[in-house]
């Protein structure tokens, strides 16, 4: 049995994690078993499609990308999805196509938006005692 040409990468934003599996196929991109066109919320759907629009659909026509996403809110999930799509196509081209086209793809994505390939390290700061949030303190009264 021949080995399947497949790469698995992840995208992260806050607590949302999207795991993308990219393999040879016929151009399908699915998120949690549903097509990319039916991602909610509708206003942020364009953000998911950005990597495909930037690189052109010809680069995606011979690969299938399946994405599982969980955690976080809707916006964080969208950003995790777009990062997973971009990282998966770069990893697939590096492993199975050639280094030249991979570098070309990476340069296009980096010049547009660095967060497509590099995760944002910012996380929520934890709450401390003596106040209602991470930084805010309760008011003092001297009476």
PDB file of C-alpha atoms in Angstrom:
ATOM      1  CA  UNK A   1       0.000   0.000   0.000  1.00  0.00           C
ATOM      2  CA  UNK A   2       1.522   3.379  -1.011  1.00  0.00           C
ATOM      3  CA  UNK A   3       1.981   6.007   1.700  1.00  0.00           C
ATOM      4  CA  UNK A   4      -0.564   8.822   1.720  1.00  0.00           C
ATOM      5  CA  UNK A   5       0.908  12.267   1.062  1.00  0.00           C
ATOM      6  CA  UNK A   6      -0.359  14.093   4.125  1.00  0.00           C
ATOM      7  CA  UNK A   7       0.704  16.846   6.520  1.00  0.00           C
ATOM      8  CA  UNK A   8      -0.950  17.867   9.770  1.00  0.00           C
ATOM      9  CA  UNK A   9      -0.530  21.377  11.183  1.00  0.00           C
ATOM     10  CA  UNK A  10      -2.341  23.586  13.667  1.00  0.00           C
ATOM     11  CA  UNK A  11      -3.384  27.198  13.975  1.00  0.00           C
ATOM     12  CA  UNK A  12      -3.939  28.947  17.284  1.00  0.00           C
ATOM     13  CA  UNK A  13      -5.566  32.151  18.464  1.00  0.00           C
ATOM     14  CA  UNK A  14      -6.141  32.713  22.199  1.00  0.00           C
ATOM     15  CA  UNK A  15      -7.732  29.416  23.325  1.00  0.00           C
ATOM     16  CA  UNK A  16      -9.032  28.338  19.900  1.00  0.00           C
ATOM     17  CA  UNK A  17      -7.103  25.532  18.219  1.00  0.00           C
ATOM     18  CA  UNK A  18      -7.625  24.461  14.589  1.00  0.00           C
ATOM     19  CA  UNK A  19      -5.949  21.257  13.390  1.00  0.00           C
ATOM     20  CA  UNK A  20      -5.635  21.025   9.597  1.00  0.00           C
ATOM     21  CA  UNK A  21      -4.925  17.847   7.653  1.00  0.00           C
ATOM     22  CA  UNK A  22      -3.727  18.513   4.104  1.00  0.00           C
ATOM     23  CA  UNK A  23      -3.492  15.691   1.561  1.00  0.00           C
ATOM     24  CA  UNK A  24      -3.650  15.105  -2.175  1.00  0.00           C
ATOM     25  CA  UNK A  25      -7.209  15.483  -3.447  1.00  0.00           C
ATOM     26  CA  UNK A  26      -9.475  17.574  -5.607  1.00  0.00           C
ATOM     27  CA  UNK A  27      -9.607  20.984  -3.934  1.00  0.00           C
ATOM     28  CA  UNK A  28     -11.959  20.482  -0.974  1.00  0.00           C
ATOM     29  CA  UNK A  29     -11.601  22.659   2.104  1.00  0.00           C
ATOM     30  CA  UNK A  30     -13.839  21.590   4.988  1.00  0.00           C
ATOM     31  CA  UNK A  31     -14.195  22.962   8.514  1.00  0.00           C
ATOM     32  CA  UNK A  32     -15.675  20.502  11.026  1.00  0.00           C
ATOM     33  CA  UNK A  33     -17.134  18.527   8.105  1.00  0.00           C
ATOM     34  CA  UNK A  34     -18.803  21.548   6.472  1.00  0.00           C
ATOM     35  CA  UNK A  35     -17.580  23.485   3.420  1.00  0.00           C
ATOM     36  CA  UNK A  36     -15.613  26.699   3.931  1.00  0.00           C
ATOM     37  CA  UNK A  37     -18.472  28.692   2.340  1.00  0.00           C
ATOM     38  CA  UNK A  38     -20.813  27.887   5.251  1.00  0.00           C
ATOM     39  CA  UNK A  39     -18.534  29.111   8.065  1.00  0.00           C
ATOM     40  CA  UNK A  40     -20.336  31.368  10.555  1.00  0.00           C
ATOM     41  CA  UNK A  41     -20.349  34.317  11.265  1.00  0.00           C
ATOM     42  CA  UNK A  42     -20.840  35.472   7.701  1.00  0.00           C
ATOM     43  CA  UNK A  43     -18.897  38.735   8.120  1.00  0.00           C
ATOM     44  CA  UNK A  44     -15.736  36.885   9.153  1.00  0.00           C
ATOM     45  CA  UNK A  45     -16.018  34.258   6.394  1.00  0.00           C
ATOM     46  CA  UNK A  46     -13.816  36.430   4.154  1.00  0.00           C
ATOM     47  CA  UNK A  47     -11.007  36.113   6.713  1.00  0.00           C
ATOM     48  CA  UNK A  48     -11.089  32.304   6.312  1.00  0.00           C
ATOM     49  CA  UNK A  49     -10.931  32.553   2.530  1.00  0.00           C
ATOM     50  CA  UNK A  50      -8.003  35.066   2.547  1.00  0.00           C
ATOM     51  CA  UNK A  51      -5.194  32.483   2.121  1.00  0.00           C
ATOM     52  CA  UNK A  52      -7.032  30.915  -0.851  1.00  0.00           C
ATOM     53  CA  UNK A  53      -7.621  34.323  -2.465  1.00  0.00           C
ATOM     54  CA  UNK A  54      -4.015  35.429  -1.925  1.00  0.00           C
ATOM     55  CA  UNK A  55      -2.400  32.336  -3.386  1.00  0.00           C
ATOM     56  CA  UNK A  56      -4.966  31.674  -6.112  1.00  0.00           C
ATOM     57  CA  UNK A  57      -7.210  28.632  -6.377  1.00  0.00           C
ATOM     58  CA  UNK A  58      -4.772  26.848  -8.726  1.00  0.00           C
ATOM     59  CA  UNK A  59      -2.470  26.051  -5.764  1.00  0.00           C
ATOM     60  CA  UNK A  60      -5.365  24.498  -3.843  1.00  0.00           C
ATOM     61  CA  UNK A  61      -6.934  22.501  -6.698  1.00  0.00           C
ATOM     62  CA  UNK A  62      -4.945  19.302  -6.089  1.00  0.00           C
ATOM     63  CA  UNK A  63      -5.109  19.225  -2.254  1.00  0.00           C
ATOM     64  CA  UNK A  64      -7.874  18.516   0.257  1.00  0.00           C
ATOM     65  CA  UNK A  65      -7.752  20.362   3.567  1.00  0.00           C
ATOM     66  CA  UNK A  66      -9.869  19.162   6.474  1.00  0.00           C
ATOM     67  CA  UNK A  67      -9.935  21.304   9.614  1.00  0.00           C
ATOM     68  CA  UNK A  68     -11.149  20.472  13.130  1.00  0.00           C
ATOM     69  CA  UNK A  69     -11.557  23.530  15.335  1.00  0.00           C
ATOM     70  CA  UNK A  70     -12.523  23.853  18.985  1.00  0.00           C
ATOM     71  CA  UNK A  71     -12.174  26.202  21.929  1.00  0.00           C
ATOM     72  CA  UNK A  72     -12.307  29.979  22.071  1.00  0.00           C
ATOM     73  CA  UNK A  73     -14.949  32.251  20.600  1.00  0.00           C
ATOM     74  CA  UNK A  74     -16.142  32.668  17.032  1.00  0.00           C
ATOM     75  CA  UNK A  75     -13.566  35.299  16.033  1.00  0.00           C
ATOM     76  CA  UNK A  76     -10.658  33.393  17.575  1.00  0.00           C
ATOM     77  CA  UNK A  77     -11.791  30.231  15.775  1.00  0.00           C
ATOM     78  CA  UNK A  78     -11.875  32.075  12.435  1.00  0.00           C
ATOM     79  CA  UNK A  79      -8.317  33.352  12.939  1.00  0.00           C
ATOM     80  CA  UNK A  80      -7.158  29.864  13.977  1.00  0.00           C
ATOM     81  CA  UNK A  81      -8.776  28.396  10.817  1.00  0.00           C
ATOM     82  CA  UNK A  82      -7.078  30.880   8.459  1.00  0.00           C
ATOM     83  CA  UNK A  83      -3.722  30.244  10.107  1.00  0.00           C
ATOM     84  CA  UNK A  84      -4.197  26.475   9.829  1.00  0.00           C
ATOM     85  CA  UNK A  85      -5.059  26.735   6.109  1.00  0.00           C
ATOM     86  CA  UNK A  86      -2.001  28.909   5.373  1.00  0.00           C
ATOM     87  CA  UNK A  87       0.401  26.751   7.409  1.00  0.00           C
ATOM     88  CA  UNK A  88      -0.936  23.509   5.904  1.00  0.00           C
ATOM     89  CA  UNK A  89      -0.393  24.611   2.287  1.00  0.00           C
ATOM     90  CA  UNK A  90       3.146  25.798   3.124  1.00  0.00           C
ATOM     91  CA  UNK A  91       3.965  22.514   4.892  1.00  0.00           C
ATOM     92  CA  UNK A  92       2.484  20.428   2.048  1.00  0.00           C
ATOM     93  CA  UNK A  93       4.484  22.293  -0.605  1.00  0.00           C
ATOM     94  CA  UNK A  94       7.658  21.972   1.465  1.00  0.00           C
ATOM     95  CA  UNK A  95       7.269  18.231   1.997  1.00  0.00           C
ATOM     96  CA  UNK A  96       5.861  17.036  -1.345  1.00  0.00           C
ATOM     97  CA  UNK A  97       6.335  19.695  -4.064  1.00  0.00           C
ATOM     98  CA  UNK A  98       9.518  21.813  -3.978  1.00  0.00           C
ATOM     99  CA  UNK A  99      11.348  24.351  -1.853  1.00  0.00           C
ATOM    100  CA  UNK A 100      11.155  27.137  -4.470  1.00  0.00           C
ATOM    101  CA  UNK A 101       7.342  27.210  -4.673  1.00  0.00           C
ATOM    102  CA  UNK A 102       7.104  26.860  -0.879  1.00  0.00           C
ATOM    103  CA  UNK A 103       9.322  29.931  -0.413  1.00  0.00           C
ATOM    104  CA  UNK A 104       7.217  31.825  -2.970  1.00  0.00           C
ATOM    105  CA  UNK A 105       3.995  30.972  -1.082  1.00  0.00           C
ATOM    106  CA  UNK A 106       5.548  31.878   2.265  1.00  0.00           C
ATOM    107  CA  UNK A 107       6.728  35.264   0.972  1.00  0.00           C
ATOM    108  CA  UNK A 108       3.258  36.105  -0.401  1.00  0.00           C
ATOM    109  CA  UNK A 109       1.596  35.210   2.911  1.00  0.00           C
ATOM    110  CA  UNK A 110       4.184  36.994   5.074  1.00  0.00           C
ATOM    111  CA  UNK A 111       4.052  40.194   3.037  1.00  0.00           C
ATOM    112  CA  UNK A 112       0.243  40.284   3.404  1.00  0.00           C
ATOM    113  CA  UNK A 113      -0.149  39.350   7.086  1.00  0.00           C
ATOM    114  CA  UNK A 114       2.397  37.758   9.417  1.00  0.00           C
ATOM    115  CA  UNK A 115      -0.334  36.233  11.615  1.00  0.00           C
ATOM    116  CA  UNK A 116      -1.184  33.843   8.758  1.00  0.00           C
ATOM    117  CA  UNK A 117       1.965  31.840   9.583  1.00  0.00           C
ATOM    118  CA  UNK A 118       3.068  32.972  13.051  1.00  0.00           C
ATOM    119  CA  UNK A 119       0.854  32.433  16.115  1.00  0.00           C
ATOM    120  CA  UNK A 120      -0.026  35.380  18.341  1.00  0.00           C
ATOM    121  CA  UNK A 121       1.495  34.680  21.790  1.00  0.00           C
ATOM    122  CA  UNK A 122      -0.885  36.958  23.731  1.00  0.00           C
ATOM    123  CA  UNK A 123      -3.085  35.230  26.299  1.00  0.00           C
ATOM    124  CA  UNK A 124      -5.627  36.471  28.853  1.00  0.00           C
ATOM    125  CA  UNK A 125      -4.055  37.644  32.083  1.00  0.00           C
ATOM    126  CA  UNK A 126      -5.389  35.831  35.127  1.00  0.00           C
ATOM    127  CA  UNK A 127      -7.434  37.545  37.832  1.00  0.00           C
ATOM    128  CA  UNK A 128      -5.700  38.447  41.104  1.00  0.00           C
ATOM    129  CA  UNK A 129      -7.073  38.955  44.615  1.00  0.00           C
ATOM    130  CA  UNK A 130      -7.949  42.444  45.885  1.00  0.00           C
ATOM    131  CA  UNK A 131      -9.870  43.446  42.758  1.00  0.00           C
ATOM    132  CA  UNK A 132     -12.488  42.397  40.246  1.00  0.00           C
ATOM    133  CA  UNK A 133     -10.081  41.686  37.345  1.00  0.00           C
ATOM    134  CA  UNK A 134      -6.401  41.214  36.466  1.00  0.00           C
ATOM    135  CA  UNK A 135      -5.394  44.854  36.972  1.00  0.00           C
ATOM    136  CA  UNK A 136      -8.397  46.705  38.505  1.00  0.00           C
ATOM    137  CA  UNK A 137      -8.410  47.040  42.293  1.00  0.00           C
ATOM    138  CA  UNK A 138     -11.318  47.643  44.660  1.00  0.00           C
ATOM    139  CA  UNK A 139     -11.693  51.307  45.724  1.00  0.00           C
ATOM    140  CA  UNK A 140     -10.362  52.424  49.079  1.00  0.00           C
ATOM    141  CA  UNK A 141     -12.548  54.265  51.576  1.00  0.00           C
ATOM    142  CA  UNK A 142     -11.021  55.979  54.627  1.00  0.00           C
ATOM    143  CA  UNK A 143     -14.207  56.384  56.705  1.00  0.00           C
TER     144      UNK A 143
END
